[in-house]
Amino acid sequence: MNGSVSVFSRAMERFRFVEPVPPEVQRHIRRVKRREFLKILRRAGAYSTLFAIVSSVFFTLKKLGVSITIAKAAMLIGVSALLLFGGAASSVYYAVRALTAPDSEIRVQSEESGQSVASSQALVSNATAPTAAADPPELVERRFGVQGFTAANVDPATAARVSGMVASELAKLKGGERVIRGASKDRKAGMLVLGSVEELGGAYDVTARVVSVKDGRILFYSSETAGSAAELDGAAVRLSRKIAAGIR
Amino acid sequence: MFLKNREFAEAYNDLYPVVFGAVYSKVGNPEDAQDICQELFVKLYEKLETIENRRKWLYGALRLEVMAYYRKKKPDGVDIDEVFADVGLTFVNGFRDARIVISGAIEHDENFEDERERALFDLVAVQNYSYEEAGMQLGMSKRQVRYRYGLIVERILAYLQKQGIKSLEDLL
């Protein structure tokens, strides 16, 4: 095929069919093509901003050697605009959500134990879910949300029994309105009671800390020791009294 | 209006470089060629629905515009036949008949699949564009241009054979 093309080119020159356009003029044509198109549309009274954008994409891609039609260029712009709009809308949505959501994460380090309470994020979120009916803010702020205590070297059911005991005792001391157990969708709490039950050489260590939901600050911290499993209830009661005394 | 603009944009993309090159070869000035092309394509837009063969129409209108250009620029007169050296009137090195046959092959519509192929041929064979530059004008890759141009030449050579020119080399 190359041979035929070469012979044909020579014939075109020989019989003076060739009217060469210098390379700089070829480049000039390429440069002014899109601009001239828009001028022509303006002069013909057919100019519109949207079509100008579509045609700009069309001519730019053509210049890059991409085979594209005006319809495809319009579709490309439509899809890009949708993606951009979707991205922007999602960003705004998440930004607004992040700004208006209640404190959703508590990340504090207990000064004494050095234990992170960030893991309680889900519990806190639920306990403070903005679905509460109409509890006055003062009550919510003073309410305890007693979470299940963590178990270390003990049966989780035992730890759950201890945290239940703490919740009941606090309710007795502060009133049922001021205490909720675990997470509640209907009632919010301003303070979380977190704790642990740990067995060490036959004795049990029960610790509790009260954390502010608003700013993650530890408001109160205490611990009690039980000589045996049978004494755990008593330790829970004593700990509850300490909490009740420590937090007005 | 969108549909008309769409059709016009696609025709313009293929025909603008070809028409610009043809006008440039007659007036020898890119700025003047640009102005003449603008006039031509505004007129084409206005008559888009009624014109059947846009390339032929543009070449016809081009002659009138170029003549008007010369009347304005050189009122003392210019030999317009010289500007548009017509194949039927010109002897070139005594090969008038061969030239007419080749011209017929170039103008024969069946040697081109579509208007874009015609534009590609005009750019590469007549206006001396490289494959790469022609691709950038028409929205094709260099490889696509080379391949399609090769096919066009094959078709033209086959046509010439039918017309009795067995080998172009004999004429060179």
Short mmCIF file of C-alpha atoms in Angstrom, two decimals:
data_model
loop_
_atom_site.label_atom_id
_atom_site.label_comp_id
_atom_site.label_asym_id
_atom_site.label_seq_id
_atom_site.Cartn_x
_atom_site.Cartn_y
_atom_site.Cartn_z
CA MET A 1 0.00 0.00 0.00
CA ASN A 2 2.91 2.36 0.81
CA GLY A 3 4.24 2.00 -2.73
CA SER A 4 0.89 2.94 -4.25
CA VAL A 5 0.60 5.94 -1.95
CA SER A 6 4.06 7.13 -2.93
CA VAL A 7 3.41 6.78 -6.68
CA PHE A 8 0.07 8.48 -6.30
CA SER A 9 1.66 11.40 -4.41
CA ARG A 10 4.18 11.86 -7.20
CA ALA A 11 1.39 11.86 -9.78
CA MET A 12 -0.53 14.48 -7.78
CA GLU A 13 2.55 16.71 -7.85
CA ARG A 14 3.40 15.98 -11.48
CA PHE A 15 -0.06 16.95 -12.69
CA ARG A 16 -0.25 19.96 -10.40
CA PHE A 17 -3.10 18.94 -8.20
CA VAL A 18 -1.14 19.81 -5.13
CA GLU A 19 -1.75 23.17 -3.48
CA PRO A 20 0.38 22.92 -0.36
CA VAL A 21 -0.63 24.73 2.78
CA PRO A 22 2.48 25.64 4.82
CA PRO A 23 2.78 23.96 8.23
CA GLU A 24 2.50 27.28 10.09
CA VAL A 25 -0.79 27.97 8.32
CA GLN A 26 -1.98 24.46 9.16
CA ARG A 27 -1.27 25.18 12.81
CA HIS A 28 -2.96 28.57 12.50
CA ILE A 29 -6.10 26.86 11.19
CA ARG A 30 -6.08 24.48 14.13
CA ARG A 31 -5.66 27.36 16.59
CA VAL A 32 -8.46 29.56 15.23
CA LYS A 33 -10.92 26.81 14.36
CA ARG A 34 -12.92 26.80 17.60
CA ARG A 35 -12.83 30.57 18.03
CA GLU A 36 -14.01 31.09 14.47
CA PHE A 37 -16.79 28.57 14.97
CA LEU A 38 -18.16 30.58 17.89
CA LYS A 39 -17.90 33.80 15.88
CA ILE A 40 -19.83 32.17 13.04
CA LEU A 41 -22.53 31.01 15.44
CA ARG A 42 -22.79 34.52 16.89
CA ARG A 43 -23.08 36.07 13.46
CA ALA A 44 -25.69 33.50 12.46
CA GLY A 45 -27.64 34.25 15.66
CA ALA A 46 -27.30 30.66 16.84
CA TYR A 47 -24.94 31.19 19.76
CA SER A 48 -25.77 29.81 23.19
CA THR A 49 -23.49 29.40 26.19
CA LEU A 50 -24.40 25.75 26.61
CA PHE A 51 -23.62 24.94 23.00
CA ALA A 52 -20.40 26.94 23.24
CA ILE A 53 -19.30 24.69 26.13
CA VAL A 54 -20.32 21.54 24.26
CA SER A 55 -18.54 22.61 21.09
CA SER A 56 -15.41 23.58 23.05
CA VAL A 57 -15.19 20.06 24.44
CA PHE A 58 -15.92 18.65 20.99
CA PHE A 59 -13.17 20.65 19.22
CA THR A 60 -10.65 20.14 22.02
CA LEU A 61 -11.07 16.36 21.96
CA LYS A 62 -10.98 16.33 18.17
CA LYS A 63 -7.70 18.21 18.29
CA LEU A 64 -6.35 15.44 20.51
CA GLY A 65 -7.29 12.91 17.87
CA VAL A 66 -10.34 11.61 19.73
CA SER A 67 -13.20 10.57 17.50
CA ILE A 68 -16.23 12.13 19.16
CA THR A 69 -19.58 13.50 18.08
CA ILE A 70 -21.37 16.58 19.40
CA ALA A 71 -23.99 14.32 21.02
CA LYS A 72 -21.28 12.38 22.86
CA ALA A 73 -19.58 15.62 23.94
CA ALA A 74 -22.92 16.85 25.32
CA MET A 75 -23.38 13.55 27.17
CA LEU A 76 -19.85 13.76 28.54
CA ILE A 77 -20.53 17.24 29.89
CA GLY A 78 -23.87 16.13 31.35
CA VAL A 79 -22.33 13.16 33.15
CA SER A 80 -19.40 15.26 34.41
CA ALA A 81 -21.78 17.95 35.65
CA LEU A 82 -23.89 15.32 37.42
CA LEU A 83 -20.83 13.79 39.08
CA LEU A 84 -19.57 17.22 40.12
CA PHE A 85 -22.97 18.22 41.44
CA GLY A 86 -23.36 14.90 43.25
CA GLY A 87 -19.92 15.23 44.80
CA ALA A 88 -20.57 18.79 45.89
CA ALA A 89 -23.99 17.93 47.30
CA SER A 90 -22.56 14.96 49.25
CA SER A 91 -19.77 17.14 50.64
CA VAL A 92 -22.26 19.78 51.76
CA TYR A 93 -24.53 17.14 53.27
CA TYR A 94 -21.75 15.50 55.27
CA ALA A 95 -20.32 18.85 56.28
CA VAL A 96 -23.70 20.04 57.56
CA ARG A 97 -24.27 16.71 59.29
CA ALA A 98 -20.90 16.86 60.98
CA LEU A 99 -21.52 20.42 62.13
CA THR A 100 -25.04 19.85 63.45
CA ALA A 101 -24.65 16.35 64.93
CA PRO A 102 -24.42 16.06 68.74
CA ASP A 103 -21.06 15.08 70.22
CA SER A 104 -20.66 11.81 68.53
CA GLU A 105 -17.34 10.73 69.80
CA ILE A 106 -15.66 10.82 73.08
CA ARG A 107 -11.98 10.35 72.91
CA VAL A 108 -10.41 10.94 76.26
CA GLN A 109 -7.67 9.28 78.10
CA SER A 110 -8.39 8.42 81.70
CA GLU A 111 -5.77 10.14 83.73
CA GLU A 112 -5.54 7.28 86.13
CA SER A 113 -6.00 4.22 84.00
CA GLY A 114 -4.84 5.62 80.65
CA GLN A 115 -7.68 3.72 79.06
CA SER A 116 -9.31 5.16 75.96
CA VAL A 117 -13.03 5.61 76.00
CA ALA A 118 -13.27 6.26 72.27
CA SER A 119 -14.61 2.76 71.83
CA SER A 120 -17.79 3.82 73.48
CA GLN A 121 -18.68 5.91 70.42
CA ALA A 122 -21.60 3.79 69.36
CA LEU A 123 -23.05 3.60 72.83
CA VAL A 124 -22.75 7.30 73.35
CA SER A 125 -24.33 8.02 69.99
CA ASN A 126 -27.29 5.89 70.86
CA ALA A 127 -27.62 7.18 74.36
CA THR A 128 -27.61 10.71 73.02
CA ALA A 129 -29.67 10.09 69.93
CA PRO A 130 -31.65 13.17 69.08
CA THR A 131 -34.90 11.25 69.18
CA ALA A 132 -35.71 12.07 72.76
CA ALA A 133 -39.25 13.31 73.10
CA ALA A 134 -39.13 16.45 75.15
CA ASP A 135 -36.86 15.96 78.15
CA PRO A 136 -35.75 19.34 79.47
CA PRO A 137 -32.07 19.97 78.72
CA GLU A 138 -31.23 20.36 82.43
CA LEU A 139 -32.56 16.85 83.14
CA VAL A 140 -30.71 15.38 80.18
CA GLU A 141 -27.51 17.03 81.27
CA ARG A 142 -27.79 15.55 84.78
CA ARG A 143 -28.86 12.10 83.65
CA PHE A 144 -26.55 9.06 83.99
CA GLY A 145 -26.31 6.55 81.18
CA VAL A 146 -24.89 3.41 82.77
CA GLN A 147 -23.10 1.28 80.18
CA GLY A 148 -22.30 -2.39 80.55
CA PHE A 149 -19.03 -2.80 82.44
CA THR A 150 -16.17 -4.51 80.70
CA ALA A 151 -15.00 -7.89 82.05
CA ALA A 152 -11.34 -8.73 82.58
CA ASN A 153 -10.66 -12.31 83.66
CA VAL A 154 -14.32 -12.67 84.73
CA ASP A 155 -17.51 -13.89 83.19
CA PRO A 156 -19.14 -11.08 81.09
CA ALA A 157 -22.45 -11.91 82.77
CA THR A 158 -20.88 -11.06 86.12
CA ALA A 159 -19.70 -7.69 84.78
CA ALA A 160 -23.18 -7.06 83.38
CA ARG A 161 -24.73 -7.93 86.76
CA VAL A 162 -22.41 -5.42 88.49
CA SER A 163 -23.24 -2.61 86.05
CA GLY A 164 -26.93 -3.42 86.48
CA MET A 165 -26.50 -3.19 90.22
CA VAL A 166 -24.78 0.21 89.89
CA ALA A 167 -27.63 1.47 87.69
CA SER A 168 -30.33 0.29 90.17
CA GLU A 169 -28.52 1.76 93.15
CA LEU A 170 -27.98 5.09 91.35
CA ALA A 171 -31.67 5.14 90.43
CA LYS A 172 -32.56 4.62 94.08
CA LEU A 173 -30.22 7.42 95.16
CA LYS A 174 -30.83 9.96 92.38
CA GLY A 175 -34.29 9.02 91.12
CA GLY A 176 -35.34 6.81 88.21
CA GLU A 177 -35.60 9.79 85.86
CA ARG A 178 -31.92 10.47 86.18
CA VAL A 179 -30.66 7.02 85.28
CA ILE A 180 -30.87 4.98 82.09
CA ARG A 181 -29.25 1.67 81.45
CA GLY A 182 -27.37 0.97 78.24
CA ALA A 183 -28.43 2.82 75.13
CA SER A 184 -31.84 4.36 74.76
CA LYS A 185 -33.33 5.87 71.66
CA ASP A 186 -35.90 7.80 73.59
CA ARG A 187 -33.94 9.23 76.44
CA LYS A 188 -30.67 11.10 76.27
CA ALA A 189 -28.04 11.20 78.98
CA GLY A 190 -25.53 13.95 79.67
CA MET A 191 -23.11 11.67 81.54
CA LEU A 192 -21.94 8.15 80.86
CA VAL A 193 -21.01 5.72 83.60
CA LEU A 194 -18.35 3.37 82.26
CA GLY A 195 -16.57 0.73 84.24
CA SER A 196 -14.85 -2.58 84.49
CA VAL A 197 -14.77 -5.69 86.68
CA GLU A 198 -11.41 -7.41 86.96
CA GLU A 199 -10.41 -10.56 88.86
CA LEU A 200 -6.90 -10.63 90.30
CA GLY A 201 -5.78 -13.48 92.52
CA GLY A 202 -9.29 -14.32 93.76
CA ALA A 203 -10.14 -10.68 94.57
CA TYR A 204 -12.22 -8.44 92.33
CA ASP A 205 -11.54 -4.85 91.39
CA VAL A 206 -14.56 -2.81 90.30
CA THR A 207 -13.82 0.58 88.76
CA ALA A 208 -16.18 3.23 87.45
CA ARG A 209 -15.78 6.60 85.79
CA VAL A 210 -18.32 9.21 84.85
CA VAL A 211 -17.67 10.92 81.55
CA SER A 212 -19.32 14.09 80.22
CA VAL A 213 -20.99 13.42 76.89
CA LYS A 214 -20.60 17.07 75.93
CA ASP A 215 -16.83 17.33 76.04
CA GLY A 216 -15.52 13.86 76.97
CA ARG A 217 -14.16 15.07 80.31
CA ILE A 218 -13.87 12.56 83.15
CA LEU A 219 -16.07 13.99 85.89
CA PHE A 220 -15.55 11.34 88.47
CA TYR A 221 -13.44 8.22 88.96
CA SER A 222 -13.47 5.62 91.74
CA SER A 223 -12.94 1.94 92.45
CA GLU A 224 -13.96 -0.69 95.01
CA THR A 225 -12.53 -4.07 95.86
CA ALA A 226 -14.47 -7.28 96.59
CA GLY A 227 -12.77 -10.20 98.33
CA SER A 228 -14.92 -12.74 96.50
CA ALA A 229 -17.64 -12.99 93.87
CA ALA A 230 -20.26 -12.97 96.59
CA GLU A 231 -19.09 -9.55 97.71
CA LEU A 232 -19.39 -7.97 94.26
CA ASP A 233 -22.94 -6.70 94.88
CA GLY A 234 -21.80 -4.89 97.99
CA ALA A 235 -18.89 -3.36 96.10
CA ALA A 236 -21.30 -2.18 93.39
CA VAL A 237 -23.54 -0.55 95.97
CA ARG A 238 -20.62 1.23 97.62
CA LEU A 239 -19.32 2.42 94.28
CA SER A 240 -22.77 3.76 93.37
CA ARG A 241 -22.93 5.73 96.59
CA LYS A 242 -19.53 7.22 95.86
CA ILE A 243 -20.73 8.25 92.41
CA ALA A 244 -23.94 9.71 93.80
CA ALA A 245 -21.95 11.65 96.36
CA GLY A 246 -19.37 12.78 93.82
CA ILE A 247 -21.83 14.01 91.21
CA ARG A 248 -24.58 16.30 92.34
CA MET B 1 -31.60 24.76 17.18
CA PHE B 2 -29.40 22.24 19.00
CA LEU B 3 -29.85 19.71 16.20
CA LYS B 4 -28.94 22.24 13.54
CA ASN B 5 -25.92 23.44 15.54
CA ARG B 6 -24.85 19.84 16.06
CA GLU B 7 -25.01 19.07 12.35
CA PHE B 8 -23.23 22.29 11.50
CA ALA B 9 -20.46 21.74 14.06
CA GLU B 10 -19.68 18.28 12.70
CA ALA B 11 -19.64 19.48 9.08
CA TYR B 12 -17.59 22.54 10.06
CA ASN B 13 -15.00 20.41 11.83
CA ASP B 14 -14.27 18.42 8.67
CA LEU B 15 -14.68 21.15 6.09
CA TYR B 16 -13.14 24.20 7.73
CA PRO B 17 -9.47 23.17 7.31
CA VAL B 18 -10.06 22.06 3.72
CA VAL B 19 -11.88 25.25 2.74
CA PHE B 20 -9.41 27.42 4.63
CA GLY B 21 -6.53 25.75 2.79
CA ALA B 22 -8.25 26.20 -0.57
CA VAL B 23 -8.94 29.88 0.12
CA TYR B 24 -5.41 30.41 1.41
CA SER B 25 -3.95 28.97 -1.78
CA LYS B 26 -5.92 31.59 -3.73
CA VAL B 27 -5.33 34.66 -1.55
CA GLY B 28 -1.99 33.80 0.10
CA ASN B 29 -2.83 35.48 3.39
CA PRO B 30 -4.13 33.61 6.47
CA GLU B 31 -6.01 36.61 7.91
CA ASP B 32 -7.88 37.25 4.67
CA ALA B 33 -8.52 33.53 4.28
CA GLN B 34 -9.98 33.53 7.78
CA ASP B 35 -12.37 36.38 6.96
CA ILE B 36 -13.48 34.75 3.73
CA CYS B 37 -14.05 31.44 5.52
CA GLN B 38 -16.14 33.17 8.13
CA GLU B 39 -18.38 34.61 5.42
CA LEU B 40 -18.64 31.24 3.70
CA PHE B 41 -19.58 29.32 6.85
CA VAL B 42 -22.12 31.90 8.00
CA LYS B 43 -23.81 31.46 4.63
CA LEU B 44 -23.52 27.69 4.92
CA TYR B 45 -25.20 27.80 8.35
CA GLU B 46 -28.06 29.86 6.98
CA LYS B 47 -28.68 27.42 4.11
CA LEU B 48 -27.67 24.23 5.91
CA GLU B 49 -30.97 22.39 5.48
CA THR B 50 -31.23 23.14 1.76
CA ILE B 51 -27.71 22.22 0.69
CA GLU B 52 -27.21 18.66 -0.42
CA ASN B 53 -23.46 18.51 -1.04
CA ARG B 54 -21.82 20.93 1.37
CA ARG B 55 -18.33 20.51 0.03
CA LYS B 56 -19.33 21.27 -3.53
CA TRP B 57 -21.48 24.19 -2.40
CA LEU B 58 -18.58 25.60 -0.38
CA TYR B 59 -16.18 25.32 -3.30
CA GLY B 60 -18.68 27.11 -5.56
CA ALA B 61 -19.30 29.86 -3.01
CA LEU B 62 -15.57 30.07 -2.42
CA ARG B 63 -14.96 31.11 -6.03
CA LEU B 64 -17.47 33.93 -5.71
CA GLU B 65 -16.03 35.12 -2.41
CA VAL B 66 -12.47 35.02 -3.72
CA MET B 67 -13.49 36.93 -6.83
CA ALA B 68 -15.18 39.54 -4.65
CA TYR B 69 -12.02 39.68 -2.57
CA TYR B 70 -9.87 40.38 -5.63
CA ARG B 71 -12.32 42.98 -6.92
CA LYS B 72 -12.02 44.79 -3.59
CA LYS B 73 -8.28 44.35 -3.06
CA LYS B 74 -7.07 44.77 -6.63
CA PRO B 75 -9.59 46.90 -8.51
CA ASP B 76 -7.17 47.26 -11.43
CA GLY B 77 -7.91 43.65 -12.19
CA VAL B 78 -6.50 40.18 -11.85
CA ASP B 79 -6.69 37.23 -14.18
CA ILE B 80 -9.25 35.14 -12.37
CA ASP B 81 -8.64 32.16 -14.67
CA GLU B 82 -5.11 32.16 -13.44
CA VAL B 83 -6.30 32.12 -9.85
CA PHE B 84 -8.64 29.21 -10.58
CA ALA B 85 -6.56 27.27 -13.06
CA ASP B 86 -9.26 25.08 -14.54
CA VAL B 87 -8.33 21.54 -15.40
CA GLY B 88 -10.28 21.59 -18.63
CA LEU B 89 -8.48 24.65 -19.92
CA THR B 90 -4.94 23.95 -18.86
CA PHE B 91 -2.20 22.01 -20.53
CA VAL B 92 0.44 20.74 -18.20
CA ASN B 93 3.52 19.41 -19.88
CA GLY B 94 1.36 18.05 -22.64
CA PHE B 95 -0.41 15.53 -20.39
CA ARG B 96 -3.78 17.15 -20.66
CA ASP B 97 -5.74 13.91 -21.06
CA ALA B 98 -4.01 12.18 -18.18
CA ARG B 99 -4.67 15.19 -16.00
CA ILE B 100 -8.37 15.15 -16.90
CA VAL B 101 -8.61 11.43 -16.10
CA ILE B 102 -6.87 11.85 -12.74
CA SER B 103 -9.07 14.83 -11.96
CA GLY B 104 -12.11 12.71 -12.74
CA ALA B 105 -10.87 10.01 -10.37
CA ILE B 106 -10.38 12.55 -7.61
CA GLU B 107 -13.85 13.97 -8.09
CA HIS B 108 -15.55 10.57 -8.46
CA ASP B 109 -17.79 10.22 -5.40
CA GLU B 110 -17.61 6.44 -5.26
CA ASN B 111 -13.91 6.59 -4.45
CA PHE B 112 -14.82 8.06 -1.07
CA GLU B 113 -16.94 6.44 1.59
CA ASP B 114 -18.11 9.71 3.10
CA GLU B 115 -17.42 13.41 3.31
CA ARG B 116 -14.84 12.90 6.02
CA GLU B 117 -12.80 10.65 3.72
CA ARG B 118 -13.04 13.33 1.08
CA ALA B 119 -11.77 15.94 3.55
CA LEU B 120 -8.97 13.62 4.61
CA PHE B 121 -7.93 13.16 0.99
CA ASP B 122 -7.98 16.90 0.30
CA LEU B 123 -5.85 17.60 3.35
CA VAL B 124 -3.23 14.91 2.74
CA ALA B 125 -3.06 14.64 -1.05
CA VAL B 126 -3.85 18.19 -2.13
CA GLN B 127 -2.87 20.43 0.76
CA ASN B 128 0.16 18.40 1.80
CA TYR B 129 -0.82 17.82 5.43
CA SER B 130 1.10 15.23 7.41
CA TYR B 131 -0.97 12.28 8.65
CA GLU B 132 -0.59 13.58 12.18
CA GLU B 133 -1.72 17.12 11.41
CA ALA B 134 -4.65 15.85 9.31
CA GLY B 135 -5.64 13.63 12.25
CA MET B 136 -5.62 16.59 14.62
CA GLN B 137 -7.84 18.55 12.25
CA LEU B 138 -10.34 15.75 11.76
CA GLY B 139 -10.29 14.04 15.15
CA MET B 140 -8.49 10.88 14.10
CA SER B 141 -5.29 9.17 15.14
CA LYS B 142 -2.26 9.22 12.86
CA ARG B 143 -2.68 5.49 12.28
CA GLN B 144 -6.32 5.86 11.32
CA VAL B 145 -5.43 8.63 8.85
CA ARG B 146 -2.66 6.56 7.26
CA TYR B 147 -4.90 3.51 6.94
CA ARG B 148 -7.90 5.35 5.49
CA TYR B 149 -5.75 7.38 3.13
CA GLY B 150 -4.19 4.16 1.84
CA LEU B 151 -7.65 2.75 1.15
CA ILE B 152 -8.68 5.87 -0.77
CA VAL B 153 -5.56 5.72 -2.94
CA GLU B 154 -6.20 2.05 -3.67
CA ARG B 155 -9.74 2.90 -4.78
CA ILE B 156 -8.55 5.75 -7.00
CA LEU B 157 -5.88 3.55 -8.61
CA ALA B 158 -8.46 0.85 -9.27
CA TYR B 159 -10.71 3.47 -10.85
CA LEU B 160 -7.85 4.72 -13.06
CA GLN B 161 -7.15 1.18 -14.21
CA LYS B 162 -10.74 0.91 -15.32
CA GLN B 163 -10.23 4.15 -17.26
CA GLY B 164 -7.30 2.62 -19.11
CA ILE B 165 -4.37 3.88 -17.04
CA LYS B 166 -2.75 0.59 -16.13
CA SER B 167 0.13 2.07 -14.20
CA LEU B 168 0.55 5.60 -12.92
CA GLU B 169 4.31 5.15 -13.08
CA ASP B 170 4.12 5.14 -16.88
CA LEU B 171 2.86 8.72 -16.73
CA LEU B 172 5.58 9.99 -14.44
#
